[in-house]
Coordinates of C-alpha atoms in Angstrom, one line a residue:
M377 CA 0.3 171.7 29.5
A378 CA -3.3 170.8 28.6
T379 CA -5.6 173.7 27.8
R380 CA -9.0 174.2 29.5
Y381 CA -11.0 172.8 26.5
Q382 CA -8.7 169.7 26.4
N383 CA -9.3 169.1 30.1
I384 CA -13.1 169.3 29.5
A385 CA -12.8 167.0 26.6
D386 CA -11.0 164.5 28.9
A387 CA -13.8 164.8 31.4
L388 CA -16.5 164.3 28.8
R389 CA -14.6 161.4 27.3
R390 CA -14.6 159.6 30.7
R391 CA -18.3 160.1 31.1
I392 CA -18.9 158.5 27.8
A393 CA -16.5 155.6 28.5
S394 CA -18.4 155.0 31.8
E395 CA -21.6 154.9 29.8
E396 CA -23.1 157.7 31.8
W397 CA -24.2 158.5 28.3
P398 CA -24.6 155.2 26.4
P399 CA -24.2 154.9 22.6
G400 CA -27.0 156.8 20.9
A401 CA -27.8 158.9 24.0
R402 CA -28.2 162.7 23.6
L403 CA -25.8 164.8 25.7
P404 CA -27.0 167.6 27.9
S405 CA -27.4 170.9 26.0
E406 CA -24.2 172.9 25.4
T407 CA -25.5 175.5 27.7
Q408 CA -25.9 172.9 30.5
L409 CA -22.5 171.4 29.9
A410 CA -20.9 174.9 29.9
S411 CA -22.5 175.7 33.2
Q412 CA -21.5 172.3 34.7
H413 CA -17.8 172.9 33.8
R414 CA -18.0 176.7 34.4
V415 CA -16.7 177.7 31.0
S416 CA -17.8 179.8 28.1
G417 CA -19.8 178.4 25.2
P418 CA -16.9 178.7 22.7
T419 CA -14.6 176.7 25.1
L420 CA -17.2 174.0 25.6
R421 CA -17.7 173.8 21.8
S422 CA -14.0 173.4 21.3
A423 CA -14.1 170.4 23.7
L424 CA -17.0 168.9 21.8
D425 CA -15.1 169.5 18.5
V426 CA -12.3 167.3 19.9
L427 CA -14.8 164.5 20.7
E428 CA -16.4 164.8 17.2
T429 CA -13.0 164.5 15.5
E430 CA -12.3 161.4 17.5
G431 CA -15.6 159.9 16.4
L432 CA -17.1 159.7 19.9
I433 CA -20.0 162.0 19.3
E434 CA -21.9 163.4 16.3
K435 CA -23.6 166.8 16.0
R436 CA -27.1 166.8 14.6
H437 CA -27.8 170.4 13.5
G438 CA -30.8 171.8 15.3
I439 CA -31.1 168.7 17.6
G440 CA -28.0 168.3 19.7
N441 CA -24.9 166.2 20.3
F442 CA -25.2 162.4 20.5
V443 CA -22.9 159.6 21.6
R444 CA -22.0 157.7 18.4
V445 CA -22.9 154.1 18.1
P446 CA -19.4 152.4 17.6
L447 CA -18.8 151.4 14.0
Q448 CA -17.4 148.0 13.1
R449 CA -13.8 148.5 12.2
I450 CA -12.1 147.2 9.1
T451 CA -8.4 146.5 8.7
Y452 CA -6.1 147.3 5.8
S453 CA -3.3 144.6 5.9
C454 CA -1.0 144.2 2.9
G455 CA -3.8 144.7 0.5
E456 CA -6.2 142.4 2.3
I457 CA -9.4 143.2 4.1
S458 CA -10.6 141.8 7.4
A459 CA -12.9 142.8 10.2
D460 CA -12.7 142.5 14.0
G461 CA -13.5 138.9 14.8
Q462 CA -15.7 138.3 11.8
A463 CA -14.6 136.5 8.7
A464 CA -18.1 137.1 7.3
A465 CA -17.4 140.8 7.2
N466 CA -15.5 140.3 4.0
T467 CA -18.7 139.5 2.2
A468 CA -20.6 142.2 4.1
L469 CA -18.6 145.0 2.5
R470 CA -19.8 146.3 -0.9
F471 CA -17.6 148.1 -3.4
S472 CA -18.5 150.4 -6.2
V473 CA -16.1 151.4 -8.9
S474 CA -16.2 154.2 -11.4
S475 CA -13.7 155.5 -13.9
S476 CA -12.8 158.8 -15.6
V477 CA -10.0 160.4 -17.5
V478 CA -8.2 163.2 -15.6
E479 CA -5.0 165.3 -16.0
A480 CA -2.0 164.7 -13.9
E481 CA -1.6 167.4 -11.3
R482 CA 1.7 168.2 -9.6
D483 CA 1.6 165.4 -7.0
L484 CA 0.4 162.7 -9.4
S485 CA 2.9 163.9 -12.1
S486 CA 5.8 163.3 -9.6
L487 CA 4.4 160.1 -8.3
L488 CA 3.9 158.5 -11.7
G489 CA 6.8 160.1 -13.4
V490 CA 4.6 161.6 -16.2
P491 CA 4.5 165.2 -17.5
L492 CA 2.2 167.7 -15.8
G493 CA -1.2 167.6 -17.4
A494 CA -0.7 164.1 -18.9
P495 CA -3.9 162.1 -19.3
L496 CA -4.5 159.5 -16.6
T497 CA -7.3 156.9 -16.1
E498 CA -8.7 157.3 -12.6
Y499 CA -10.6 154.4 -11.0
T500 CA -12.5 155.4 -7.8
Y501 CA -13.4 152.7 -5.3
V502 CA -15.8 153.3 -2.4
S503 CA -16.6 150.6 0.1
R504 CA -19.7 150.5 2.2
L505 CA -21.0 148.4 5.1
D506 CA -24.8 148.6 5.0
R507 CA -25.2 152.3 4.0
T508 CA -22.1 153.6 5.8
P509 CA -19.1 154.5 3.6
Y510 CA -15.9 152.9 5.0
S511 CA -13.0 153.7 2.6
L512 CA -12.1 155.6 -0.5
A513 CA -9.4 154.5 -3.0
R514 CA -8.4 156.2 -6.2
V515 CA -6.1 154.3 -8.6
Y516 CA -4.3 156.2 -11.4
L517 CA -2.9 154.6 -14.5
P518 CA -0.7 156.4 -17.0
S519 CA -1.6 156.5 -20.7
F520 CA 0.9 153.8 -21.7
V521 CA -1.2 151.4 -19.7
A522 CA -4.2 150.5 -21.9
P523 CA -7.6 150.9 -20.1
L524 CA -8.2 147.7 -18.1
N525 CA -11.4 145.8 -17.8
V526 CA -12.4 146.6 -14.2
P527 CA -15.8 145.4 -13.1
A528 CA -18.3 147.9 -11.7
A529 CA -18.2 146.1 -8.4
G530 CA -14.6 145.4 -7.5
R531 CA -13.2 142.5 -5.5
S532 CA -11.4 144.7 -3.1
P533 CA -12.1 148.1 -1.5
W534 CA -8.4 149.1 -1.9
G535 CA -8.2 148.9 -5.7
D536 CA -5.6 146.2 -5.5
D537 CA -7.4 143.8 -7.9
F538 CA -5.3 145.1 -10.8
G539 CA -2.6 142.5 -10.5
D540 CA -4.2 139.9 -12.7
R541 CA -5.1 142.5 -15.2
F542 CA -1.6 143.8 -15.5
A543 CA -0.5 140.3 -16.6
E544 CA -3.3 140.2 -19.1
A545 CA -2.1 143.5 -20.5
G546 CA 1.5 142.2 -20.8
L547 CA 2.8 144.1 -17.9
R548 CA 5.0 142.3 -15.3
L549 CA 4.6 143.7 -11.8
S550 CA 7.9 143.8 -10.0
S551 CA 7.3 145.6 -6.7
V552 CA 4.7 147.6 -4.7
A553 CA 5.7 150.3 -2.3
E554 CA 3.4 151.9 0.4
R555 CA 3.7 155.1 2.2
F556 CA 1.5 155.9 5.2
G557 CA 0.4 159.2 6.6
A558 CA -2.3 160.9 8.6
R559 CA -4.2 164.2 8.2
H560 CA -7.7 165.7 8.3
A561 CA -10.2 164.8 5.5
T562 CA -10.5 167.1 2.6
A563 CA -14.0 168.6 1.8
K564 CA -14.4 166.1 -1.1
E565 CA -13.4 163.1 1.0
A566 CA -15.7 164.2 3.8
E567 CA -18.6 164.4 1.4
I568 CA -17.9 160.9 -0.1
L569 CA -17.3 159.2 3.3
H570 CA -20.0 161.1 5.2
I571 CA -17.5 162.4 7.8
S572 CA -16.5 165.8 9.2
I573 CA -13.5 167.7 7.6
R574 CA -12.1 167.5 11.2
T575 CA -12.1 163.7 11.1
S576 CA -8.6 162.2 11.1
V577 CA -7.9 159.9 8.2
L578 CA -5.1 157.4 7.6
T579 CA -3.7 157.7 4.1
V580 CA -1.9 155.1 2.1
E581 CA 0.1 156.0 -1.1
R582 CA 0.7 152.8 -3.0
T583 CA 2.9 152.6 -6.2
S584 CA 3.2 149.6 -8.4
V585 CA 6.4 149.3 -10.5
D586 CA 7.1 146.9 -13.4
E587 CA 10.3 145.1 -14.3
T588 CA 11.6 148.1 -16.3
G589 CA 11.3 150.5 -13.3
R590 CA 8.2 152.3 -14.6
V591 CA 5.4 153.2 -12.2
I592 CA 2.4 151.5 -13.8
A593 CA -0.2 152.5 -11.2
A594 CA -0.5 154.7 -8.2
A595 CA -3.2 154.3 -5.6
L596 CA -4.3 156.9 -3.0
L597 CA -6.3 155.3 -0.1
V598 CA -8.2 157.2 2.5
L599 CA -9.3 155.4 5.7
P600 CA -11.4 157.3 8.3
G601 CA -9.8 156.9 11.7
D602 CA -13.1 156.0 13.4
R603 CA -13.8 152.9 11.3
A604 CA -10.6 151.7 9.8
E605 CA -7.0 150.8 10.8
A606 CA -3.9 149.5 9.2
V607 CA -1.9 146.5 10.4
L608 CA 1.7 145.8 9.1
T609 CA 3.2 142.4 9.6
T610 CA 6.9 141.7 9.2
R611 CA 7.8 138.0 8.8
A612 CA 11.2 136.8 9.8
K613 CA 13.4 135.2 7.1
R614 CA 13.9 131.5 7.5
E615 CA 17.7 131.8 8.1
E616 CA 17.2 134.5 10.7
A617 CA 14.6 132.4 12.5
E618 CA 16.9 129.4 12.5
W619 CA 19.8 131.5 13.8
S620 CA 17.8 132.9 16.7
R621 CA 17.0 129.4 18.0

């Protein structure tokens, strides 16, 4: 059963969808909205928090609540990047890459199969469209993988341009596995991506394995739910397609 604040969030969402308040418009004050819906201020703010988490509104401290101008969405699809209806968006995205040496914490130790505290090379990719951050990817390489020559501006926002460099380093990539999840952004992710810690993000955990079964790279991707999505495509095998005719 929906709570009072969820019902109010539904009502406000419908008003936004009908463009009673168009993109960029300021909503009535919280006092006015609380009076309209005959609820307390905290209940009204809980409803507004839902809409902010969904990316429908943004709170400007000391000013008010505004309907967000919809952001162009990008799509993560098998390591490729595309945008809604615009092939040109590939070139519109800009990627910055930085690197540092870190120690393997528990999750990375398990993921990479290295001892706790082992040195790792971390590559951090941040993609932007105009001035808006769109995605965050962190790629970790264990110490037996020599530092690779990664340009300051990568070719992909997902950190998946290591394939050619693995071959150059004498590593033969055998398989790539991806695990998807969803959660709220951490404080650090929210700071980098300019989002609220209440914003839902899609996470992708990608591991690259060589022919000997060693994990030679682990990538952790963070995609804000209001500007990115993932598309998985399964292609039928030829013999299955022929059998189904």
